[in-house]
């Protein structure tokens, strides 16, 4: 029997080709992993009547560890995001997104080492929405007016932003525990508490209380308003260490940080809960590159690097990261996005699988 059984969700768009490259690199490290492949997304709706069959969740619950490719979400109508649903169903409350510089990636900066800890289950992503003109929306509008909370235009659609003490306590604790375990120095809570007093205000209050519990840990704590954070991230990316954020700001700042380190092709991630962990890149399914053997699998492969660490396979994780640093550092066998950032042209770029071959040779 394999030492580790991991649920593999290839996803759609560029997902299958990226996960194929990823499994080849992981297997080449020699770790003993068996992949239990399951499908989710638009392609399975006809067969299962849902884009997220219960069997997918059962596989993750059983194996406790999964890695996935991106899954397309229809814009506007259609089903809700499968990616968000997986996080909610398995209560993967912490979204961990380390963003560090890889020299040779063509990024504007080369001294970045930021860790984003994004709350994954509540805030505007809770999916509690009221359609414009619906009876529920009109009731809610009347309720707000009757309570003197404020006037909402009758032709409004409404999305709720719940933030709880429970949700905030556990994500801020996660950020501090991560900081301690990984030798970091500072945790910054990011919010808009000056405007959103009931939701972000609570987030900040609870974050400060949790920080008190950790006051002897040696980890510094500060808080920052999200708009100022965006500007200072661009001006002084080297200032930041571990950032803990409610869901929506975490989403946006993750992409900003991805941009700082060279783009979405590189940005890795993990969704972690009490029982299970699901690893996935920050980027989506990039449909226009699907099936072209062009997309950069680094984000998927570095998500696997995080997974290997989680599985206790630190040696294999280090080898994967070193191989990425070596190949991107040399700049000879890199995908179109990195090539373009470095040289201004995609000439000389290699495909997804050829890049994975170069990584395997560099392990
Ligand atoms: P996206 O991240 O898929 O792509 C935006 C652009 O980033 C691409 O056009 C491409 O230029 C670049 N890019 C992304 N990944 C790349 C890679 N590996 N290598 C090279 N370039 C890459 O974002 P978009 O277009 O907003 O979303 C497409 C679909 O993906 C949507 O349906 C969205 O809902 C879904 N999505 C899924 C996520 C997930 O599975 N966790 C996360 C984000 C979006």
mmCIF file of C-alpha atoms and ligand atoms in Angstrom:
data_model
loop_
_atom_site.group_PDB
_atom_site.id
_atom_site.type_symbol
_atom_site.label_atom_id
_atom_site.label_comp_id
_atom_site.label_asym_id
_atom_site.label_seq_id
_atom_site.Cartn_x
_atom_site.Cartn_y
_atom_site.Cartn_z
ATOM 1 C CA UNK A 1 0.000 0.000 0.000
ATOM 2 C CA UNK A 2 1.209 3.499 -0.822
ATOM 3 C CA UNK A 3 2.435 5.565 2.117
ATOM 4 C CA UNK A 4 0.073 8.421 1.197
ATOM 5 C CA UNK A 5 -3.216 8.350 -0.671
ATOM 6 C CA UNK A 6 -4.137 11.767 -2.009
ATOM 7 C CA UNK A 7 -7.356 12.817 -3.723
ATOM 8 C CA UNK A 8 -6.588 14.365 -7.102
ATOM 9 C CA UNK A 9 -9.161 16.691 -8.687
ATOM 10 C CA UNK A 10 -7.742 17.616 -12.127
ATOM 11 C CA UNK A 11 -10.394 20.318 -12.692
ATOM 12 C CA UNK A 12 -11.043 21.825 -16.130
ATOM 13 C CA UNK A 13 -9.541 24.410 -18.506
ATOM 14 C CA UNK A 14 -5.776 24.259 -17.982
ATOM 15 C CA UNK A 15 -6.304 22.104 -14.843
ATOM 16 C CA UNK A 16 -5.769 18.626 -16.334
ATOM 17 C CA UNK A 17 -2.487 19.513 -18.093
ATOM 18 C CA UNK A 18 -1.156 21.291 -14.988
ATOM 19 C CA UNK A 19 -2.040 18.448 -12.644
ATOM 20 C CA UNK A 20 -0.476 15.970 -15.110
ATOM 21 C CA UNK A 21 2.783 17.947 -14.968
ATOM 22 C CA UNK A 22 2.487 18.203 -11.185
ATOM 23 C CA UNK A 23 1.993 14.457 -10.588
ATOM 24 C CA UNK A 24 4.989 13.676 -12.814
ATOM 25 C CA UNK A 25 7.245 16.018 -10.814
ATOM 26 C CA UNK A 26 5.969 14.758 -7.439
ATOM 27 C CA UNK A 27 6.400 11.118 -8.480
ATOM 28 C CA UNK A 28 9.934 11.857 -9.703
ATOM 29 C CA UNK A 29 10.930 12.831 -6.146
ATOM 30 C CA UNK A 30 10.329 9.199 -5.220
ATOM 31 C CA UNK A 31 7.636 9.847 -2.591
ATOM 32 C CA UNK A 32 5.179 7.016 -2.252
ATOM 33 C CA UNK A 33 1.839 8.558 -3.249
ATOM 34 C CA UNK A 34 -1.243 6.973 -4.733
ATOM 35 C CA UNK A 35 -3.570 9.414 -6.496
ATOM 36 C CA UNK A 36 -7.300 8.836 -6.109
ATOM 37 C CA UNK A 37 -8.614 10.785 -9.091
ATOM 38 C CA UNK A 38 -12.139 12.253 -8.887
ATOM 39 C CA UNK A 39 -13.934 14.714 -11.152
ATOM 40 C CA UNK A 40 -15.858 17.892 -10.361
ATOM 41 C CA UNK A 41 -17.097 20.881 -12.387
ATOM 42 C CA UNK A 42 -19.343 21.530 -15.380
ATOM 43 C CA UNK A 43 -18.332 18.300 -17.168
ATOM 44 C CA UNK A 44 -19.862 16.057 -14.480
ATOM 45 C CA UNK A 45 -23.199 17.869 -14.107
ATOM 46 C CA UNK A 46 -24.889 15.688 -16.721
ATOM 47 C CA UNK A 47 -23.723 12.459 -15.068
ATOM 48 C CA UNK A 48 -24.251 13.367 -11.386
ATOM 49 C CA UNK A 49 -26.745 16.242 -11.551
ATOM 50 C CA UNK A 50 -24.310 18.439 -9.619
ATOM 51 C CA UNK A 51 -20.875 19.933 -10.311
ATOM 52 C CA UNK A 52 -19.685 18.702 -6.892
ATOM 53 C CA UNK A 53 -20.719 15.066 -6.366
ATOM 54 C CA UNK A 54 -20.743 13.852 -2.756
ATOM 55 C CA UNK A 55 -18.237 11.157 -3.790
ATOM 56 C CA UNK A 56 -15.628 13.901 -4.353
ATOM 57 C CA UNK A 57 -16.100 15.253 -0.839
ATOM 58 C CA UNK A 58 -16.128 11.698 0.578
ATOM 59 C CA UNK A 59 -12.790 10.976 -1.097
ATOM 60 C CA UNK A 60 -11.227 14.079 0.486
ATOM 61 C CA UNK A 61 -12.789 13.275 3.874
ATOM 62 C CA UNK A 62 -11.339 9.755 3.681
ATOM 63 C CA UNK A 63 -7.827 10.697 2.499
ATOM 64 C CA UNK A 64 -7.681 14.002 4.425
ATOM 65 C CA UNK A 65 -5.425 15.496 1.748
ATOM 66 C CA UNK A 66 -6.325 16.572 -1.782
ATOM 67 C CA UNK A 67 -4.770 18.562 -4.571
ATOM 68 C CA UNK A 68 -6.790 20.146 -7.334
ATOM 69 C CA UNK A 69 -6.568 21.991 -10.590
ATOM 70 C CA UNK A 70 -8.777 25.044 -11.140
ATOM 71 C CA UNK A 71 -12.483 24.642 -11.887
ATOM 72 C CA UNK A 72 -14.443 27.097 -14.042
ATOM 73 C CA UNK A 73 -17.356 28.966 -12.461
ATOM 74 C CA UNK A 74 -20.083 30.211 -14.803
ATOM 75 C CA UNK A 75 -20.403 34.011 -14.550
ATOM 76 C CA UNK A 76 -23.773 35.393 -13.400
ATOM 77 C CA UNK A 77 -26.160 32.424 -13.578
ATOM 78 C CA UNK A 78 -25.345 28.698 -13.457
ATOM 79 C CA UNK A 79 -23.953 26.878 -10.450
ATOM 80 C CA UNK A 80 -22.062 28.533 -7.614
ATOM 81 C CA UNK A 81 -18.285 28.156 -7.486
ATOM 82 C CA UNK A 82 -17.268 24.525 -6.889
ATOM 83 C CA UNK A 83 -14.009 25.829 -5.449
ATOM 84 C CA UNK A 84 -15.827 27.871 -2.829
ATOM 85 C CA UNK A 85 -18.234 24.969 -2.150
ATOM 86 C CA UNK A 86 -15.357 22.532 -1.474
ATOM 87 C CA UNK A 87 -13.887 24.979 1.063
ATOM 88 C CA UNK A 88 -17.267 25.444 2.741
ATOM 89 C CA UNK A 89 -18.357 21.801 2.756
ATOM 90 C CA UNK A 90 -15.079 20.621 4.305
ATOM 91 C CA UNK A 91 -14.788 23.687 6.545
ATOM 92 C CA UNK A 92 -11.354 24.502 5.152
ATOM 93 C CA UNK A 93 -11.277 27.725 7.072
ATOM 94 C CA UNK A 94 -7.701 28.814 6.438
ATOM 95 C CA UNK A 95 -6.495 29.736 2.986
ATOM 96 C CA UNK A 96 -2.717 29.865 3.034
ATOM 97 C CA UNK A 97 -0.949 31.603 0.178
ATOM 98 C CA UNK A 98 2.771 32.125 0.527
ATOM 99 C CA UNK A 99 4.101 34.649 -2.011
ATOM 100 C CA UNK A 100 7.883 34.701 -2.223
ATOM 101 C CA UNK A 101 10.255 35.870 -4.925
ATOM 102 C CA UNK A 102 11.781 33.363 -7.325
ATOM 103 C CA UNK A 103 14.713 35.055 -9.026
ATOM 104 C CA UNK A 104 14.400 34.792 -12.802
ATOM 105 C CA UNK A 105 10.597 34.989 -12.813
ATOM 106 C CA UNK A 106 10.738 38.480 -14.289
ATOM 107 C CA UNK A 107 8.895 39.978 -11.316
ATOM 108 C CA UNK A 108 9.344 43.655 -10.516
ATOM 109 C CA UNK A 109 10.749 42.820 -7.094
ATOM 110 C CA UNK A 110 13.124 40.127 -5.918
ATOM 111 C CA UNK A 111 12.943 40.444 -2.128
ATOM 112 C CA UNK A 112 9.373 39.473 -1.345
ATOM 113 C CA UNK A 113 8.436 36.947 1.298
ATOM 114 C CA UNK A 114 4.802 37.429 2.244
ATOM 115 C CA UNK A 115 2.320 34.894 3.590
ATOM 116 C CA UNK A 116 -1.375 35.555 3.072
ATOM 117 C CA UNK A 117 -3.742 33.881 5.540
ATOM 118 C CA UNK A 118 -7.240 34.375 4.172
ATOM 119 C CA UNK A 119 -10.406 33.471 6.076
ATOM 120 C CA UNK A 120 -12.166 31.023 3.819
ATOM 121 C CA UNK A 121 -15.713 30.464 5.062
ATOM 122 C CA UNK A 122 -17.540 33.716 5.709
ATOM 123 C CA UNK A 123 -17.598 37.423 4.718
ATOM 124 C CA UNK A 124 -19.126 38.270 1.321
ATOM 125 C CA UNK A 125 -18.245 34.734 0.151
ATOM 126 C CA UNK A 126 -20.848 33.192 2.466
ATOM 127 C CA UNK A 127 -23.135 33.123 -0.573
ATOM 128 C CA UNK A 128 -26.074 34.700 1.264
ATOM 129 C CA UNK A 129 -27.590 36.812 -1.474
ATOM 130 C CA UNK A 130 -30.969 38.293 -2.322
ATOM 131 C CA UNK A 131 -31.904 38.832 -5.949
ATOM 132 C CA UNK A 132 -33.003 42.284 -7.059
ATOM 133 C CA UNK A 133 -36.821 42.490 -7.051
ATOM 134 C CA UNK A 134 -37.310 39.216 -5.121
ATOM 135 C CA UNK A 135 -39.754 39.058 -2.233
ATOM 136 C CA UNK A 136 -36.865 38.332 0.137
ATOM 137 C CA UNK A 137 -34.864 41.331 -1.049
ATOM 138 C CA UNK A 138 -37.875 43.604 -0.643
ATOM 139 C CA UNK A 139 -38.534 42.219 2.856
ATOM 140 C CA UNK A 140 -34.954 42.820 3.831
ATOM 141 C CA UNK A 141 -35.094 46.363 2.471
ATOM 142 C CA UNK A 142 -38.231 47.000 4.534
ATOM 143 C CA UNK A 143 -36.632 45.415 7.609
ATOM 144 C CA UNK A 144 -33.588 47.707 7.345
ATOM 145 C CA UNK A 145 -35.808 50.765 6.933
ATOM 146 C CA UNK A 146 -38.145 49.782 9.816
ATOM 147 C CA UNK A 147 -35.141 49.282 12.135
ATOM 148 C CA UNK A 148 -33.690 52.635 11.160
ATOM 149 C CA UNK A 149 -30.604 50.872 9.791
ATOM 150 C CA UNK A 150 -30.744 52.773 6.520
ATOM 151 C CA UNK A 151 -32.468 53.179 3.202
ATOM 152 C CA UNK A 152 -31.702 50.648 0.509
ATOM 153 C CA UNK A 153 -32.978 51.453 -2.989
ATOM 154 C CA UNK A 154 -35.889 49.117 -3.877
ATOM 155 C CA UNK A 155 -34.157 48.001 -7.081
ATOM 156 C CA UNK A 156 -31.128 46.648 -5.202
ATOM 157 C CA UNK A 157 -29.596 43.187 -5.145
ATOM 158 C CA UNK A 158 -28.098 42.390 -1.745
ATOM 159 C CA UNK A 159 -25.136 40.262 -0.627
ATOM 160 C CA UNK A 160 -24.569 39.806 3.087
ATOM 161 C CA UNK A 161 -21.186 40.107 4.779
ATOM 162 C CA UNK A 162 -21.235 38.018 7.955
ATOM 163 C CA UNK A 163 -18.076 37.985 10.084
ATOM 164 C CA UNK A 164 -18.162 36.043 13.344
ATOM 165 C CA UNK A 165 -16.128 35.904 16.535
ATOM 166 C CA UNK A 166 -15.683 32.152 16.016
ATOM 167 C CA UNK A 167 -14.474 32.513 12.420
ATOM 168 C CA UNK A 168 -12.117 35.358 13.278
ATOM 169 C CA UNK A 169 -10.639 33.725 16.369
ATOM 170 C CA UNK A 170 -9.657 30.583 14.535
ATOM 171 C CA UNK A 171 -8.169 32.327 11.491
ATOM 172 C CA UNK A 172 -6.118 34.765 13.577
ATOM 173 C CA UNK A 173 -4.926 31.903 15.785
ATOM 174 C CA UNK A 174 -3.992 30.000 12.638
ATOM 175 C CA UNK A 175 -1.948 33.003 11.455
ATOM 176 C CA UNK A 176 -0.074 33.255 14.765
ATOM 177 C CA UNK A 177 0.515 29.494 14.992
ATOM 178 C CA UNK A 178 1.793 29.515 11.406
ATOM 179 C CA UNK A 179 4.076 32.462 12.204
ATOM 180 C CA UNK A 180 5.525 30.677 15.234
ATOM 181 C CA UNK A 181 5.973 27.336 13.434
ATOM 182 C CA UNK A 182 7.644 28.966 10.439
ATOM 183 C CA UNK A 183 9.964 31.417 12.167
ATOM 184 C CA UNK A 184 8.107 34.522 11.030
ATOM 185 C CA UNK A 185 8.246 37.825 12.913
ATOM 186 C CA UNK A 186 5.011 39.742 12.401
ATOM 187 C CA UNK A 187 1.274 39.236 11.852
ATOM 188 C CA UNK A 188 -0.724 42.075 10.286
ATOM 189 C CA UNK A 189 -4.538 42.031 10.448
ATOM 190 C CA UNK A 190 -6.021 43.750 7.394
ATOM 191 C CA UNK A 191 -9.517 45.268 7.502
ATOM 192 C CA UNK A 192 -11.773 48.223 6.749
ATOM 193 C CA UNK A 193 -12.981 48.631 10.327
ATOM 194 C CA UNK A 194 -13.286 52.416 10.029
ATOM 195 C CA UNK A 195 -16.225 52.001 7.624
ATOM 196 C CA UNK A 196 -17.596 48.474 8.201
ATOM 197 C CA UNK A 197 -17.879 48.743 11.945
ATOM 198 C CA UNK A 198 -20.108 45.704 12.588
ATOM 199 C CA UNK A 199 -18.230 43.201 10.435
ATOM 200 C CA UNK A 200 -14.628 44.347 9.959
ATOM 201 C CA UNK A 201 -14.829 46.173 13.274
ATOM 202 C CA UNK A 202 -15.545 42.858 14.966
ATOM 203 C CA UNK A 203 -12.749 41.206 12.979
ATOM 204 C CA UNK A 204 -10.292 43.804 14.276
ATOM 205 C CA UNK A 205 -11.523 43.647 17.866
ATOM 206 C CA UNK A 206 -11.239 39.850 17.958
ATOM 207 C CA UNK A 207 -7.858 39.914 16.163
ATOM 208 C CA UNK A 208 -6.528 42.241 18.864
ATOM 209 C CA UNK A 209 -7.864 39.935 21.599
ATOM 210 C CA UNK A 210 -6.224 36.900 20.014
ATOM 211 C CA UNK A 211 -2.970 38.847 19.576
ATOM 212 C CA UNK A 212 -3.038 39.434 23.347
ATOM 213 C CA UNK A 213 -3.018 35.657 23.870
ATOM 214 C CA UNK A 214 0.181 35.516 21.805
ATOM 215 C CA UNK A 215 1.889 38.544 23.324
ATOM 216 C CA UNK A 216 4.706 36.412 24.771
ATOM 217 C CA UNK A 217 5.271 34.521 21.524
ATOM 218 C CA UNK A 218 7.745 37.041 20.157
ATOM 219 C CA UNK A 219 5.490 37.635 17.136
ATOM 220 C CA UNK A 220 4.750 41.315 16.555
ATOM 221 C CA UNK A 221 1.129 42.284 15.793
ATOM 222 C CA UNK A 222 -0.198 45.270 13.884
ATOM 223 C CA UNK A 223 -3.330 46.132 11.926
ATOM 224 C CA UNK A 224 -3.734 47.969 8.651
ATOM 225 C CA UNK A 225 -6.618 49.299 6.583
ATOM 226 C CA UNK A 226 -7.008 47.350 3.354
ATOM 227 C CA UNK A 227 -6.687 50.280 0.938
ATOM 228 C CA UNK A 228 -3.501 51.504 2.626
ATOM 229 C CA UNK A 229 -2.237 47.917 2.591
ATOM 230 C CA UNK A 230 -2.629 47.782 -1.201
ATOM 231 C CA UNK A 231 -0.593 50.930 -1.671
ATOM 232 C CA UNK A 232 2.135 49.960 0.782
ATOM 233 C CA UNK A 233 2.367 46.462 -0.692
ATOM 234 C CA UNK A 234 3.257 48.006 -4.026
ATOM 235 C CA UNK A 235 5.552 50.689 -2.557
ATOM 236 C CA UNK A 236 7.275 48.575 0.097
ATOM 237 C CA UNK A 237 6.569 44.866 -0.468
ATOM 238 C CA UNK A 238 9.525 43.982 1.758
ATOM 239 C CA UNK A 239 7.747 45.408 4.833
ATOM 240 C CA UNK A 240 5.206 42.633 5.095
ATOM 241 C CA UNK A 241 5.369 39.244 6.734
ATOM 242 C CA UNK A 242 2.173 37.283 7.600
ATOM 243 C CA UNK A 243 -1.103 38.991 6.629
ATOM 244 C CA UNK A 244 -4.416 37.766 8.052
ATOM 245 C CA UNK A 245 -7.526 38.937 6.224
ATOM 246 C CA UNK A 246 -11.264 38.385 5.893
ATOM 247 C CA UNK A 247 -12.256 36.422 2.791
ATOM 248 C CA UNK A 248 -12.737 39.107 0.107
ATOM 249 C CA UNK A 249 -9.684 41.240 0.950
ATOM 250 C CA UNK A 250 -7.708 38.001 1.175
ATOM 251 C CA UNK A 251 -8.790 37.112 -2.344
ATOM 252 C CA UNK A 252 -7.818 40.484 -3.776
ATOM 253 C CA UNK A 253 -4.541 40.839 -1.886
ATOM 254 C CA UNK A 254 -3.601 37.295 -2.963
ATOM 255 C CA UNK A 255 -3.756 38.313 -6.605
ATOM 256 C CA UNK A 256 -1.912 41.552 -5.859
ATOM 257 C CA UNK A 257 0.824 39.536 -4.149
ATOM 258 C CA UNK A 258 0.860 37.078 -7.059
ATOM 259 C CA UNK A 259 1.503 40.058 -9.326
ATOM 260 C CA UNK A 260 4.383 41.185 -7.118
ATOM 261 C CA UNK A 261 6.152 37.819 -7.417
ATOM 262 C CA UNK A 262 5.730 37.366 -11.160
ATOM 263 C CA UNK A 263 2.112 36.494 -11.891
ATOM 264 C CA UNK A 264 -0.558 33.891 -11.350
ATOM 265 C CA UNK A 265 1.504 31.179 -13.019
ATOM 266 C CA UNK A 266 3.650 31.063 -9.892
ATOM 267 C CA UNK A 267 1.251 31.729 -6.993
ATOM 268 C CA UNK A 268 0.602 28.659 -4.819
ATOM 269 C CA UNK A 269 -2.069 27.967 -2.228
ATOM 270 C CA UNK A 270 -3.616 25.648 0.331
ATOM 271 C CA UNK A 271 -7.020 25.437 2.005
ATOM 272 C CA UNK A 272 -6.682 23.988 5.469
ATOM 273 C CA UNK A 273 -9.283 22.831 7.969
ATOM 274 C CA UNK A 274 -9.252 20.902 11.198
ATOM 275 C CA UNK A 275 -9.601 17.536 9.440
ATOM 276 C CA UNK A 276 -8.642 18.000 5.785
ATOM 277 C CA UNK A 277 -6.417 20.074 3.530
ATOM 278 C CA UNK A 278 -6.939 20.841 -0.160
ATOM 279 C CA UNK A 279 -4.016 22.298 -2.103
ATOM 280 C CA UNK A 280 -4.576 24.427 -5.211
ATOM 281 C CA UNK A 281 -3.003 27.280 -7.149
ATOM 282 C CA UNK A 282 -4.345 30.823 -6.755
ATOM 283 C CA UNK A 283 -5.193 31.087 -10.448
ATOM 284 C CA UNK A 284 -8.282 29.916 -12.281
ATOM 285 C CA UNK A 285 -8.864 27.689 -15.304
ATOM 286 C CA UNK A 286 -7.583 30.232 -17.911
ATOM 287 C CA UNK A 287 -9.869 28.763 -20.615
ATOM 288 C CA UNK A 288 -8.093 30.527 -23.470
ATOM 289 C CA UNK A 289 -4.941 28.489 -22.802
ATOM 290 C CA UNK A 290 -6.706 25.152 -22.189
ATOM 291 C CA UNK A 291 -5.283 22.177 -24.081
ATOM 292 C CA UNK A 292 -2.462 24.242 -25.615
ATOM 293 C CA UNK A 293 0.414 22.933 -23.462
ATOM 294 C CA UNK A 294 1.315 26.560 -22.744
ATOM 295 C CA UNK A 295 0.230 27.349 -19.178
ATOM 296 C CA UNK A 296 2.766 27.563 -16.383
ATOM 297 C CA UNK A 297 2.414 24.614 -13.958
ATOM 298 C CA UNK A 298 4.647 26.228 -11.294
ATOM 299 C CA UNK A 299 1.717 27.379 -9.143
ATOM 300 C CA UNK A 300 0.247 23.862 -9.229
ATOM 301 C CA UNK A 301 3.649 22.290 -8.543
ATOM 302 C CA UNK A 302 4.431 24.660 -5.671
ATOM 303 C CA UNK A 303 0.980 23.909 -4.248
ATOM 304 C CA UNK A 304 2.131 20.274 -4.323
ATOM 305 C CA UNK A 305 5.309 21.417 -2.564
ATOM 306 C CA UNK A 306 3.120 22.763 0.261
ATOM 307 C CA UNK A 307 1.224 19.465 0.227
ATOM 308 C CA UNK A 308 4.462 17.476 0.542
ATOM 309 C CA UNK A 309 5.393 19.576 3.589
ATOM 310 C CA UNK A 310 1.943 18.952 5.042
ATOM 311 C CA UNK A 311 2.479 15.205 4.528
ATOM 312 C CA UNK A 312 5.790 15.426 6.364
ATOM 313 C CA UNK A 313 7.777 14.855 3.143
ATOM 314 C CA UNK A 314 10.011 17.887 3.724
ATOM 315 C CA UNK A 315 12.969 16.539 1.780
ATOM 316 C CA UNK A 316 10.852 16.020 -1.355
ATOM 317 C CA UNK A 317 9.247 19.453 -0.822
ATOM 318 C CA UNK A 318 12.677 21.123 -0.643
ATOM 319 C CA UNK A 319 13.832 19.314 -3.777
ATOM 320 C CA UNK A 320 10.771 20.465 -5.724
ATOM 321 C CA UNK A 321 11.260 24.080 -4.624
ATOM 322 C CA UNK A 322 14.975 23.963 -5.444
ATOM 323 C CA UNK A 323 14.227 22.523 -8.898
ATOM 324 C CA UNK A 324 11.798 25.388 -9.577
ATOM 325 C CA UNK A 325 14.401 27.920 -8.427
ATOM 326 C CA UNK A 326 17.088 26.303 -10.590
ATOM 327 C CA UNK A 327 15.043 26.074 -13.793
ATOM 328 C CA UNK A 328 13.436 29.524 -13.508
ATOM 329 C CA UNK A 329 16.785 30.962 -12.410
ATOM 330 C CA UNK A 330 18.493 29.622 -15.554
ATOM 331 C CA UNK A 331 15.653 30.964 -17.690
ATOM 332 C CA UNK A 332 16.278 28.574 -20.593
ATOM 333 C CA UNK A 333 13.272 26.294 -20.221
ATOM 334 C CA UNK A 334 10.434 28.439 -18.942
ATOM 335 C CA UNK A 335 6.825 28.866 -20.017
ATOM 336 C CA UNK A 336 5.518 31.768 -22.072
ATOM 337 C CA UNK A 337 4.438 33.953 -19.140
ATOM 338 C CA UNK A 338 7.829 33.932 -17.420
ATOM 339 C CA UNK A 339 9.652 34.282 -20.736
ATOM 340 C CA UNK A 340 7.546 37.319 -21.609
ATOM 341 C CA UNK A 341 8.140 38.942 -18.207
ATOM 342 C CA UNK A 342 11.878 38.462 -18.521
ATOM 343 C CA UNK A 343 12.502 39.230 -22.203
ATOM 344 C CA UNK A 344 9.362 41.081 -23.299
ATOM 345 C CA UNK A 345 8.629 38.346 -25.848
ATOM 346 C CA UNK A 346 7.389 34.748 -25.686
ATOM 347 C CA UNK A 347 10.016 33.612 -28.216
ATOM 348 C CA UNK A 348 11.982 30.659 -26.902
ATOM 349 C CA UNK A 349 9.358 29.649 -24.310
ATOM 350 C CA UNK A 350 8.777 25.937 -23.739
ATOM 351 C CA UNK A 351 5.482 24.148 -23.144
ATOM 352 C CA UNK A 352 3.943 22.964 -19.862
ATOM 353 C CA UNK A 353 5.272 19.413 -20.104
ATOM 354 C CA UNK A 354 8.758 20.374 -21.364
ATOM 355 C CA UNK A 355 9.087 22.695 -18.380
ATOM 356 C CA UNK A 356 8.032 19.826 -16.091
ATOM 357 C CA UNK A 357 10.716 17.659 -17.769
ATOM 358 C CA UNK A 358 13.308 20.338 -16.970
ATOM 359 C CA UNK A 359 12.161 20.354 -13.330
ATOM 360 C CA UNK A 360 12.420 16.568 -13.140
ATOM 361 C CA UNK A 361 15.954 16.747 -14.537
ATOM 362 C CA UNK A 362 16.815 19.367 -11.892
ATOM 363 C CA UNK A 363 15.408 17.459 -8.891
HETATM 364 P P1 LIG B 1 -7.537 32.913 -14.414
HETATM 365 O O1 LIG B 1 -6.646 32.875 -13.217
HETATM 366 O O2 LIG B 1 -8.035 31.622 -14.911
HETATM 367 O O3 LIG B 1 -6.752 33.570 -15.635
HETATM 368 C C1 LIG B 1 -6.473 34.942 -15.799
HETATM 369 C C2 LIG B 1 -5.240 35.070 -16.673
HETATM 370 O O4 LIG B 1 -4.094 34.774 -15.894
HETATM 371 C C3 LIG B 1 -5.171 34.073 -17.811
HETATM 372 O O5 LIG B 1 -5.865 34.515 -18.947
HETATM 373 C C4 LIG B 1 -3.696 33.987 -18.042
HETATM 374 O O6 LIG B 1 -3.266 35.095 -18.800
HETATM 375 C C5 LIG B 1 -3.138 34.086 -16.665
HETATM 376 N N1 LIG B 1 -2.878 32.773 -16.049
HETATM 377 C C6 LIG B 1 -3.628 32.156 -15.111
HETATM 378 N N2 LIG B 1 -3.067 30.992 -14.792
HETATM 379 C C7 LIG B 1 -1.952 30.867 -15.537
HETATM 380 C C8 LIG B 1 -0.950 29.861 -15.656
HETATM 381 N N3 LIG B 1 -0.954 28.753 -14.908
HETATM 382 N N4 LIG B 1 0.046 30.063 -16.535
HETATM 383 C C9 LIG B 1 0.099 31.162 -17.266
HETATM 384 N N5 LIG B 1 -0.808 32.155 -17.208
HETATM 385 C C10 LIG B 1 -1.838 32.004 -16.343
HETATM 386 O O7 LIG B 1 -8.719 33.915 -14.060
HETATM 387 P P2 LIG B 1 -10.124 34.154 -14.763
HETATM 388 O O8 LIG B 1 -9.932 34.242 -16.241
HETATM 389 O O9 LIG B 1 -10.708 35.267 -14.024
HETATM 390 O O10 LIG B 1 -10.985 32.864 -14.415
HETATM 391 C C11 LIG B 1 -11.212 31.781 -15.285
HETATM 392 C C12 LIG B 1 -12.101 30.775 -14.580
HETATM 393 O O11 LIG B 1 -11.423 30.191 -13.460
HETATM 394 C C13 LIG B 1 -13.392 31.388 -14.036
HETATM 395 O O12 LIG B 1 -14.432 30.498 -14.301
HETATM 396 C C14 LIG B 1 -13.120 31.473 -12.540
HETATM 397 O O13 LIG B 1 -14.308 31.425 -11.804
HETATM 398 C C15 LIG B 1 -12.271 30.262 -12.323
HETATM 399 N N6 LIG B 1 -11.420 30.347 -11.131
HETATM 400 C C16 LIG B 1 -11.196 29.201 -10.455
HETATM 401 C C17 LIG B 1 -10.377 29.191 -9.343
HETATM 402 C C18 LIG B 1 -10.136 27.909 -8.657
HETATM 403 O O14 LIG B 1 -10.355 26.848 -9.233
HETATM 404 N N7 LIG B 1 -9.692 27.909 -7.419
HETATM 405 C C19 LIG B 1 -9.712 30.410 -8.867
HETATM 406 C C20 LIG B 1 -9.965 31.563 -9.708
HETATM 407 C C21 LIG B 1 -10.800 31.516 -10.784
#
